[in-house]
Coordinates of C-alpha atoms and ligand atoms in Angstrom, one line a residue:
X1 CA 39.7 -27.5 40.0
X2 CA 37.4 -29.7 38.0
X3 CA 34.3 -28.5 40.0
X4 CA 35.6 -24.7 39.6
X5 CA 35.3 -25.5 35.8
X6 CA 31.8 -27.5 36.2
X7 CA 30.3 -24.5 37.4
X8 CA 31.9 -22.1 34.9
X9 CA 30.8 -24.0 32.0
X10 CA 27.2 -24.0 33.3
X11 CA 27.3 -20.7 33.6
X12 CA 28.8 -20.2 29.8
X13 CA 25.6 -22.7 28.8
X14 CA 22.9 -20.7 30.7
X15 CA 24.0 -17.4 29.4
X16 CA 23.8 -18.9 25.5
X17 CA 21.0 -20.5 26.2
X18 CA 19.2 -17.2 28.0
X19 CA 20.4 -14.7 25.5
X20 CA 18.7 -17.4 22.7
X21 CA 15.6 -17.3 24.7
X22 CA 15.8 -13.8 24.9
X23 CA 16.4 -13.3 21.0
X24 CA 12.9 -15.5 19.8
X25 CA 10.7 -14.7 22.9
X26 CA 8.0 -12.9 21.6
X27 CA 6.7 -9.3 21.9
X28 CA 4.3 -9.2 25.5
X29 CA 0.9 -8.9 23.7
X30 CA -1.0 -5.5 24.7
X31 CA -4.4 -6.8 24.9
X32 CA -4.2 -10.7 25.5
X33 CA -4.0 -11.8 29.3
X34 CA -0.3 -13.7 29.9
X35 CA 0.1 -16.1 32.9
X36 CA 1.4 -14.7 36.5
X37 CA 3.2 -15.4 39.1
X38 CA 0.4 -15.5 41.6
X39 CA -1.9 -17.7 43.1
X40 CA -5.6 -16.5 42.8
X41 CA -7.3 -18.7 45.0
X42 CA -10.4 -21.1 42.6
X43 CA -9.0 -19.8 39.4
X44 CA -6.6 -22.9 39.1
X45 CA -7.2 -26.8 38.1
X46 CA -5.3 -28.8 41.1
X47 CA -4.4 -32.1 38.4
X48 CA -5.2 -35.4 39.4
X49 CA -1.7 -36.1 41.4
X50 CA -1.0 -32.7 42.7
X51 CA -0.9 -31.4 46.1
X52 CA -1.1 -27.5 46.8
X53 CA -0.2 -26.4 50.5
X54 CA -1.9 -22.8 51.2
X55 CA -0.2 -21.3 54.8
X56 CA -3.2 -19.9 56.6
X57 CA -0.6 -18.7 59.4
X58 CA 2.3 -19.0 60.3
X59 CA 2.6 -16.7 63.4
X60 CA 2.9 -16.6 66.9
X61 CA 0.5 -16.4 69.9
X62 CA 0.9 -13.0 70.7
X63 CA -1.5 -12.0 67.1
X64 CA -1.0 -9.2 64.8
X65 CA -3.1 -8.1 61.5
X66 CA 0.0 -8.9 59.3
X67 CA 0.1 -12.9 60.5
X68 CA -2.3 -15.2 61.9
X69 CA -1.1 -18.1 64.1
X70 CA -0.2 -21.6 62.8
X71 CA -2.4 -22.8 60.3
X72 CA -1.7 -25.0 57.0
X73 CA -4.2 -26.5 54.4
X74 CA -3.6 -28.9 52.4
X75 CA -5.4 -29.6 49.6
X76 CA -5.5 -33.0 47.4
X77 CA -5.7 -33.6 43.3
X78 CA -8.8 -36.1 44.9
X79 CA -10.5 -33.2 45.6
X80 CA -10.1 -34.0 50.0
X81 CA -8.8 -31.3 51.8
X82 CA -7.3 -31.1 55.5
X83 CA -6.5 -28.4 58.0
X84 CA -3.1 -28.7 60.3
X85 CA -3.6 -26.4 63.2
X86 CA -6.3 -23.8 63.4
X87 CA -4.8 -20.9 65.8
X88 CA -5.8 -17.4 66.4
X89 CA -6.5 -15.5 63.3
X90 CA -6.2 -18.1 60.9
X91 CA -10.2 -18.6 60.2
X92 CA -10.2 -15.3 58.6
X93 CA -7.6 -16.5 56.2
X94 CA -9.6 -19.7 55.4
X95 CA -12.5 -17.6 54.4
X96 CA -10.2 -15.7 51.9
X97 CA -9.9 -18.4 49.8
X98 CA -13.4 -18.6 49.0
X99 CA -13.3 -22.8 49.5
X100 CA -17.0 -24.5 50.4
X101 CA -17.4 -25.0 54.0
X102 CA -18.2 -28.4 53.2
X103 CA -14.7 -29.3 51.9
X104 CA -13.4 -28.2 54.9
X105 CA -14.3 -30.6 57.5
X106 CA -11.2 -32.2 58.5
X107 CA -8.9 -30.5 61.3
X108 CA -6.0 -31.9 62.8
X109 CA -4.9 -30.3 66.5
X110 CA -1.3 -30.6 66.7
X111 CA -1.7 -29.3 70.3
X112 CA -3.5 -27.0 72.7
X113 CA -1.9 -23.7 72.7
X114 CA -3.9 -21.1 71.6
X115 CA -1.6 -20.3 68.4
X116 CA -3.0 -23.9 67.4
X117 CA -6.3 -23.8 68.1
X118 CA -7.6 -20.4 68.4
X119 CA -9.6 -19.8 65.7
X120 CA -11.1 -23.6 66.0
X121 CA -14.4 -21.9 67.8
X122 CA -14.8 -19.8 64.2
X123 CA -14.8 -22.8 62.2
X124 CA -17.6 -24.2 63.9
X125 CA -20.0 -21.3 64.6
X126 CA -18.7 -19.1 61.4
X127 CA -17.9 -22.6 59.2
X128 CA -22.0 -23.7 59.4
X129 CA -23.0 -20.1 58.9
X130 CA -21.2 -19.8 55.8
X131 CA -22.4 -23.5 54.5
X132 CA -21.2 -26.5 56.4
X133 CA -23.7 -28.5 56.6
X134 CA -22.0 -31.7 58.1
X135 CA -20.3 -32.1 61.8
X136 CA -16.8 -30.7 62.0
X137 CA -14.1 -33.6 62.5
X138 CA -11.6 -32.7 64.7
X139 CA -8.4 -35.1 64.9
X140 CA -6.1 -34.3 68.6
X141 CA -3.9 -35.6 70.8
X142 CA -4.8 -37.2 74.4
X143 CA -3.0 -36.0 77.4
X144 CA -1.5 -37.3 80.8
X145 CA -4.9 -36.9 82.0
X146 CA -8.3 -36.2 80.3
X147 CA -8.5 -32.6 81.3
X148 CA -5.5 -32.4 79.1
X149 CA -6.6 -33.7 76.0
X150 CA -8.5 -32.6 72.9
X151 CA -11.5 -34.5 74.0
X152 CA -11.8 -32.2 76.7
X153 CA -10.9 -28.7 75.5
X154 CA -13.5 -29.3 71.9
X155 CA -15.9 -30.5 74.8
X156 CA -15.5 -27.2 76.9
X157 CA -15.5 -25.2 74.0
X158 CA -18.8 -26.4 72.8
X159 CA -20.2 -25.7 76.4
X160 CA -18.2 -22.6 76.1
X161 CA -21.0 -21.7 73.0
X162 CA -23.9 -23.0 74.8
X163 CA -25.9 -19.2 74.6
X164 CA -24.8 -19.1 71.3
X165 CA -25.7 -22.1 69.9
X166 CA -29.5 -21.9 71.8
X167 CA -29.9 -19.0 70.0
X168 CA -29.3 -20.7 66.9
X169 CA -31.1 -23.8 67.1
X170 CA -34.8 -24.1 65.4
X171 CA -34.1 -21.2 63.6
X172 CA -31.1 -22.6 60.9
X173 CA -30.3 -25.4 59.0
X174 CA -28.4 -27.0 62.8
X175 CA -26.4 -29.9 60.7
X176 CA -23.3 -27.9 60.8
X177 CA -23.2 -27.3 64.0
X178 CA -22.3 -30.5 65.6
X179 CA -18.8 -31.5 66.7
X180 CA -16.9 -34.7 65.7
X181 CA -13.8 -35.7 68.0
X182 CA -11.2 -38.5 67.2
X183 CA -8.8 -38.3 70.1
X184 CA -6.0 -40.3 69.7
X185 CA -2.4 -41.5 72.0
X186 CA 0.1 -38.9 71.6
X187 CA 2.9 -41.4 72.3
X188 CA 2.1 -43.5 69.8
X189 CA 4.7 -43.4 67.2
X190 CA 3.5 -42.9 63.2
X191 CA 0.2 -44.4 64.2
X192 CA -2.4 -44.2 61.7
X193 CA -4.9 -41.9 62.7
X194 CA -6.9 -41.6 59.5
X195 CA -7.3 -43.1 56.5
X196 CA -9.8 -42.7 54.1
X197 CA -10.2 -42.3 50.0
X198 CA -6.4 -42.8 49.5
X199 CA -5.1 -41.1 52.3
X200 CA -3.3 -41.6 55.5
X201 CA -2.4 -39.6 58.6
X202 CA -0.1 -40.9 60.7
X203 CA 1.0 -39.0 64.0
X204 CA 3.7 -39.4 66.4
X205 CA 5.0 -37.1 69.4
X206 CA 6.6 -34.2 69.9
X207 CA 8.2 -32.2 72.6
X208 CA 6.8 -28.9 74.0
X209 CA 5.3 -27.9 76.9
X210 CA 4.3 -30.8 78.2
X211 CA 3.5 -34.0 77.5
X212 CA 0.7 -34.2 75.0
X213 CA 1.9 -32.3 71.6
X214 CA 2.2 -34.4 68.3
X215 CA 3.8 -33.7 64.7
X216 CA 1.5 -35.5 61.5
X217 CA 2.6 -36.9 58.4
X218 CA 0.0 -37.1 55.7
X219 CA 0.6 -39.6 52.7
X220 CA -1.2 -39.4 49.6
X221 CA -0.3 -40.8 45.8
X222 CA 3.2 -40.9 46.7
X223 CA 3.8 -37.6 48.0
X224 CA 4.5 -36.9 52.1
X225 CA 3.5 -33.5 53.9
X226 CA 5.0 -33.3 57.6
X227 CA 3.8 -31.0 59.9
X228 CA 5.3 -30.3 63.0
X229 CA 3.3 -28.0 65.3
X230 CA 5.4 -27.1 67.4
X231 CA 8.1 -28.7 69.0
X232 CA 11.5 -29.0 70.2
X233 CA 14.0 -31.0 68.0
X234 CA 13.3 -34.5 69.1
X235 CA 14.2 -37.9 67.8
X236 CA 11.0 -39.1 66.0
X237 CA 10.7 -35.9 63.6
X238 CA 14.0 -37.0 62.6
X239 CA 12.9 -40.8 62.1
X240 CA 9.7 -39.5 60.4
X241 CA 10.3 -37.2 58.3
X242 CA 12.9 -38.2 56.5
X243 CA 13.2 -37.7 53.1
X244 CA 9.3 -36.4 53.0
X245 CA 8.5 -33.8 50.2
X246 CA 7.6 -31.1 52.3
X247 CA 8.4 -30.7 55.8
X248 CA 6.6 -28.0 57.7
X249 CA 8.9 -27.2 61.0
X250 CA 8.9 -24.6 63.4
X251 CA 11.1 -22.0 63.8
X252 CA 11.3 -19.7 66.7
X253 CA 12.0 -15.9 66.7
X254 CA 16.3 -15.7 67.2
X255 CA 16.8 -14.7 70.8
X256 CA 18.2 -11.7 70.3
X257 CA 14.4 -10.8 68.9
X258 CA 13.0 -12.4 71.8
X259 CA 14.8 -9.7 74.1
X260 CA 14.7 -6.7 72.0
X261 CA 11.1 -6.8 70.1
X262 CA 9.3 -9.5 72.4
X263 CA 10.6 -8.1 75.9
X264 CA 11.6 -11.1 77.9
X265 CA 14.4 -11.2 79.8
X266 CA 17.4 -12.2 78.3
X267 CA 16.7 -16.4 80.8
X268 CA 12.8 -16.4 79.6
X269 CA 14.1 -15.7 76.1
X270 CA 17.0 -18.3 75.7
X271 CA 14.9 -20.8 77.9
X272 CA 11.5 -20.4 75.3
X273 CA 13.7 -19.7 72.1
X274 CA 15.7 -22.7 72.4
X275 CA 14.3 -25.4 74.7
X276 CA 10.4 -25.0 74.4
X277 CA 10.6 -24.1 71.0
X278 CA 13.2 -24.9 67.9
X279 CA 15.7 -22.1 67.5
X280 CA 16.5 -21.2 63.8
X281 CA 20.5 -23.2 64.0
X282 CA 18.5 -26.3 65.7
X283 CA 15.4 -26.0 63.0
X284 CA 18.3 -25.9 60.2
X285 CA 20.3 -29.0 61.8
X286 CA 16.8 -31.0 61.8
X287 CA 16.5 -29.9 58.1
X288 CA 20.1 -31.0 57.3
X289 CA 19.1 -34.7 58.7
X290 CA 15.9 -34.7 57.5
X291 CA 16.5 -33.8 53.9
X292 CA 12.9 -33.0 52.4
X293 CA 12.3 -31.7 49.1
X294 CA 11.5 -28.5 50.5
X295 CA 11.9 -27.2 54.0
X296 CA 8.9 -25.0 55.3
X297 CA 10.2 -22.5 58.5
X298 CA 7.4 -20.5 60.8
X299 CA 6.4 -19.5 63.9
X300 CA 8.6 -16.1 64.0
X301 CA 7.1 -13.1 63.0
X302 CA 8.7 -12.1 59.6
X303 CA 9.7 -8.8 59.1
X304 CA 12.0 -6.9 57.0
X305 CA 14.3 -6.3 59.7
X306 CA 14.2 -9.7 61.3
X307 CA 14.0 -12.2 58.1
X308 CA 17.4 -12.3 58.1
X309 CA 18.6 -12.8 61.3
X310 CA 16.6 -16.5 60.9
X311 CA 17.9 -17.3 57.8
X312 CA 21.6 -16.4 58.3
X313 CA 20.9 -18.6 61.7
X314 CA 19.6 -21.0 59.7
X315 CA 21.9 -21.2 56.9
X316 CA 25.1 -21.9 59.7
X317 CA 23.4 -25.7 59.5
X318 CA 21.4 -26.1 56.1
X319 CA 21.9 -25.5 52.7
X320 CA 18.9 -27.4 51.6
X321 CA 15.7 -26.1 49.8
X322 CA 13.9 -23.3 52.0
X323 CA 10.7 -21.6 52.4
X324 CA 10.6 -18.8 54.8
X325 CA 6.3 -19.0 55.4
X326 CA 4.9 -16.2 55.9
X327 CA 0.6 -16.4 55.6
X328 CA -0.7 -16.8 52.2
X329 CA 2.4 -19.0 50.6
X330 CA 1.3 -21.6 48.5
X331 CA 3.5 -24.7 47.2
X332 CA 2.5 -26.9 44.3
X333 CA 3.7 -30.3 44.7
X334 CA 3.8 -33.3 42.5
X335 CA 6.8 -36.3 41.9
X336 CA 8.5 -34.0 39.6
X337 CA 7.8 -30.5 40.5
X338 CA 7.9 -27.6 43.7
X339 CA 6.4 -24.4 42.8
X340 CA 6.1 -21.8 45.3
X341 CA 4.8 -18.7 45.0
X342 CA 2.4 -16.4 47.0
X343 CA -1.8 -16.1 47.1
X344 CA -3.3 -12.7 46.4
X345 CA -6.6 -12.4 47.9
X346 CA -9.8 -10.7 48.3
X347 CA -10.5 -9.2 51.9
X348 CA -14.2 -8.4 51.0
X349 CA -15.2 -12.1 50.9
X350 CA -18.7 -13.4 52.0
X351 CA -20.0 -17.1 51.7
X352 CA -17.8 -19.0 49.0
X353 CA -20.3 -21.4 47.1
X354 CA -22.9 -24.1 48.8
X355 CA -21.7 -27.8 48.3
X356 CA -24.8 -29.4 49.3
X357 CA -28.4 -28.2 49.4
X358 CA -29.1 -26.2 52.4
X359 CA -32.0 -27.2 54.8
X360 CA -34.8 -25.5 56.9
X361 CA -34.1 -25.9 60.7
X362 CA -35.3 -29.4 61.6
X363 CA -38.2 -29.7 63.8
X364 CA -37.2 -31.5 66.5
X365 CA -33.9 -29.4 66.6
X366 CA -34.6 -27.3 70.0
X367 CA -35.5 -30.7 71.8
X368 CA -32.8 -32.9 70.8
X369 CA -30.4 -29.6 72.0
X370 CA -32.5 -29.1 75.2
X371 CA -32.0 -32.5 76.0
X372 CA -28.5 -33.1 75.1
X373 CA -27.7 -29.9 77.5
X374 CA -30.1 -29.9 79.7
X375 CA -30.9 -26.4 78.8
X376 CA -34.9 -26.5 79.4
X377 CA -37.0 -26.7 76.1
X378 CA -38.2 -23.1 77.1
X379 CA -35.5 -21.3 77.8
X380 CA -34.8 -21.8 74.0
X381 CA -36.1 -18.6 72.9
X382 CA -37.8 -15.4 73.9
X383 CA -39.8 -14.6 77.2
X384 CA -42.7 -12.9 77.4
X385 CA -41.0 -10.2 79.2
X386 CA -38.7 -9.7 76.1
X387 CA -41.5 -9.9 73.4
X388 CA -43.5 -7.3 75.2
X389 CA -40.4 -4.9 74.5
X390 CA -40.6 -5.3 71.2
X391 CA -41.3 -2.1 69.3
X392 CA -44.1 -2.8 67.2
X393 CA -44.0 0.7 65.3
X394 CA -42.0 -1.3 62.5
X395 CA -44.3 -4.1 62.2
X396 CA -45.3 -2.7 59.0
X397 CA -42.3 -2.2 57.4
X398 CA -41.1 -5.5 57.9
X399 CA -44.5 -6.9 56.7
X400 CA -43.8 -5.5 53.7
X401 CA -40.1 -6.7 53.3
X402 CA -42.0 -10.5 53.9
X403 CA -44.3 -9.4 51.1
X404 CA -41.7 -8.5 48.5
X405 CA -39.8 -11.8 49.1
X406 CA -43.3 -13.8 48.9
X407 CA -43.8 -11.5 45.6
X408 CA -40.6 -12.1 44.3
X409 CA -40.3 -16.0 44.8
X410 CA -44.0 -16.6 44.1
X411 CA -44.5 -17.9 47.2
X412 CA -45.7 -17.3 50.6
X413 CA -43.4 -16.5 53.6
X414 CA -45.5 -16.4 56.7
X415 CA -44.7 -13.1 58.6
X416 CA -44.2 -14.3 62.2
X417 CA -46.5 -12.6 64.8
X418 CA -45.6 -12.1 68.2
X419 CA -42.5 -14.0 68.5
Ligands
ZN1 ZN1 2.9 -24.3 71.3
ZN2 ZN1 3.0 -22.2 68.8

């Protein structure tokens, strides 16, 4: 009875007090810009003890235009900014928000499905195109056995770009496009994996797949982000995450999704749905135990007809603070206050601003590659048999776009003859 009169003269209070508001809010001006409820990515001081989460997907592995697969950045009032999984799709959203390439060194492999680490291959080539001119640090689980760990995969990928990156080398600034691996044990439990400038990663394991995935927490200023990858409910997220301030989770498509829209058979669709992955009841019961500040759901494919489905799920075991992601959320986080609101980007971006002086292609470049390969030193480039197709009919229209730059700069550019 006294809580049924609590709540009623709350709501008696926040009617006065919004009908007062109401009654001396000024008149919208007509002419004078007024503040939205938007994020527009750079436009935005991030204070001193703040901490702004951007989802750069929050999908599944089988992609679509409207999602890319998991991906989170979080980015620091110190001005440090890390990536949390970097699956199919979600390089694309990266390069919406217009960040220098430089910032965005730091990525942290949760595991090796493709959802996690797709788009890993177009932060290294794309990343150095568009300005990173450092190595790109990649943070990642070991495995059972070396084939199944980070090491090995960034390893194979690199070979993987071996054309691509002989083309490349001798002719652009090569700094960026060098690859940094910290491989770590996935059974160690809250381990420190980094810790730099204020901040710590810890990591401990999860359960999906195989042996091998890990969840991450990152401290900073007094303020905990958890990120889960992916993983079925297991007994160190609940240890770990407690009480963090947000708590990133997934949370699987509801079976009866998994049959109708995905197509699996009603046993592939109750085994993935609730034993490889979290279902939405089990991600809510983790929730319930955990008890962040705010709870962050994804890895289902959010539409209007299957929102909620997860959240009725989900609400059967929590009644806690809840974000459904979908890509492009953003939550600002300090000690006091959780704002959450979506990002509106541009599509047409192209390279966001340089963070450090760019560089001509070093000139031992093509040996230290050629040796480091064992590609030979003259395989990087043309042969003669390829020259001698070359047209040479527009030799004198690009002479001329080299004399216009060396007009224009007021200084010479060499046009390059028979190369
Ligand atoms: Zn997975
Ligand atoms: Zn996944």
């Amino acid at each position: 009875m006294n809580h049924g009169k609590t709540i009623l003269q709350t709501f008696v209070t926040l009617l006065l007090l919004g009908n007062l508001l109401h009654a001396t809010e000024s008149k919208p001006s007509p002419t004078e810009p007024r503040e939205r409820d938007y994020y527009a990515p750079n436009s935005e001081k991030l204070a001193p003890d703040e901490m702004r989460i951007i989802a750069c997907g929050t999908g599944m592995p089988t992609t679509r235009s409207a999602q890319a697969a998991a991906c989170f950045l979080v980015e620091l009032g110190n001005g440090d900014k890390f990536i949390f999984d970097i699956g199919s799709g979600s390089a694309e959203r990266i390069s919406a928000l217009q960040i220098p390439y430089d910032y965005l060194d730091k990525i942290f492999i949760g595991h090796l499905h493709s959802d996690h680490f797709g788009s890993l291959g177009e932060m290294f080539i794309g990343g150095a195109l568009m300005g990173r001119q450092k190595p790109l640090r990649i943070w990642g689980p070991n495995g059972r056995t070396p084939e199944l760990g980070t090491a090995y995969a960034v390893k194979k990928m690199e070979e993987m770009y071996t054309w691509d990156l002989a083309g490349r080398v001798g002719l652009v600034d090569f700094r960026g496009y060098s690859l940094d691996v910290t491989e770590f044990d996935y059974k160690a439990e809250n381990a420190v994996i980094y810790q730099e400038n204020g901040v710590t990663v810890r990591s401990f394991p999860a359960i999906h797949s195989l042996d091998g995935p890990v969840s991450f927490a990152l401290e900073w200023n007094g303020l905990k982000f958890i990120f889960g990858s992916d993983t079925y409910p297991n007994k160190w997220f609940i240890k770990y995450a407690k009480d963090a301030d947000l708590v990133v989770h997934e949370c699987f498509v509801a079976v009866p999704d998994l049959i109708t829209k995905m197509r699996f058979t009603p046993e592939q669709a109750l085994v993935v749905g609730t034993q490889i992955h979290t279902s939405p009841e089990a991600f809510g019961k983790v929730m319930q135990t955990v008890k962040p500040r705010m709870a962050v759901a994804y890895h289902f494919f959010k539409d209007f007809d299957t929102t909620a489905q997860v959240n009725d799920r989900i609400r059967k075991t929590y009644d806690g603070p809840l974000s459904l992601a979908e890509d492009f959320m953003v939550w600002n986080i300090t000690k006091d206050k959780m704002r959450v609101r979506m990002a509106v980007v541009e599509e047409h971006t192209w390279a966001p601003p340089l963070a450090s002086e760019p560089k001509l292609a070093g000139k031992d470049d093509k040996k230290n590659y050629a040796k480091k390969t064992g590609v030979p030193l003259d395989s990087l480039g043309y042969s003669k048999y390829i020259i001698d197709g070359k047209w040479t009919e527009v030799n004198k229209v690009l002479r001329e776009t080299y004399e216009e730059a060396s007009d224009a700069l007021g200084r010479e550019f060499k046009y390059p003859e028979n190369k």
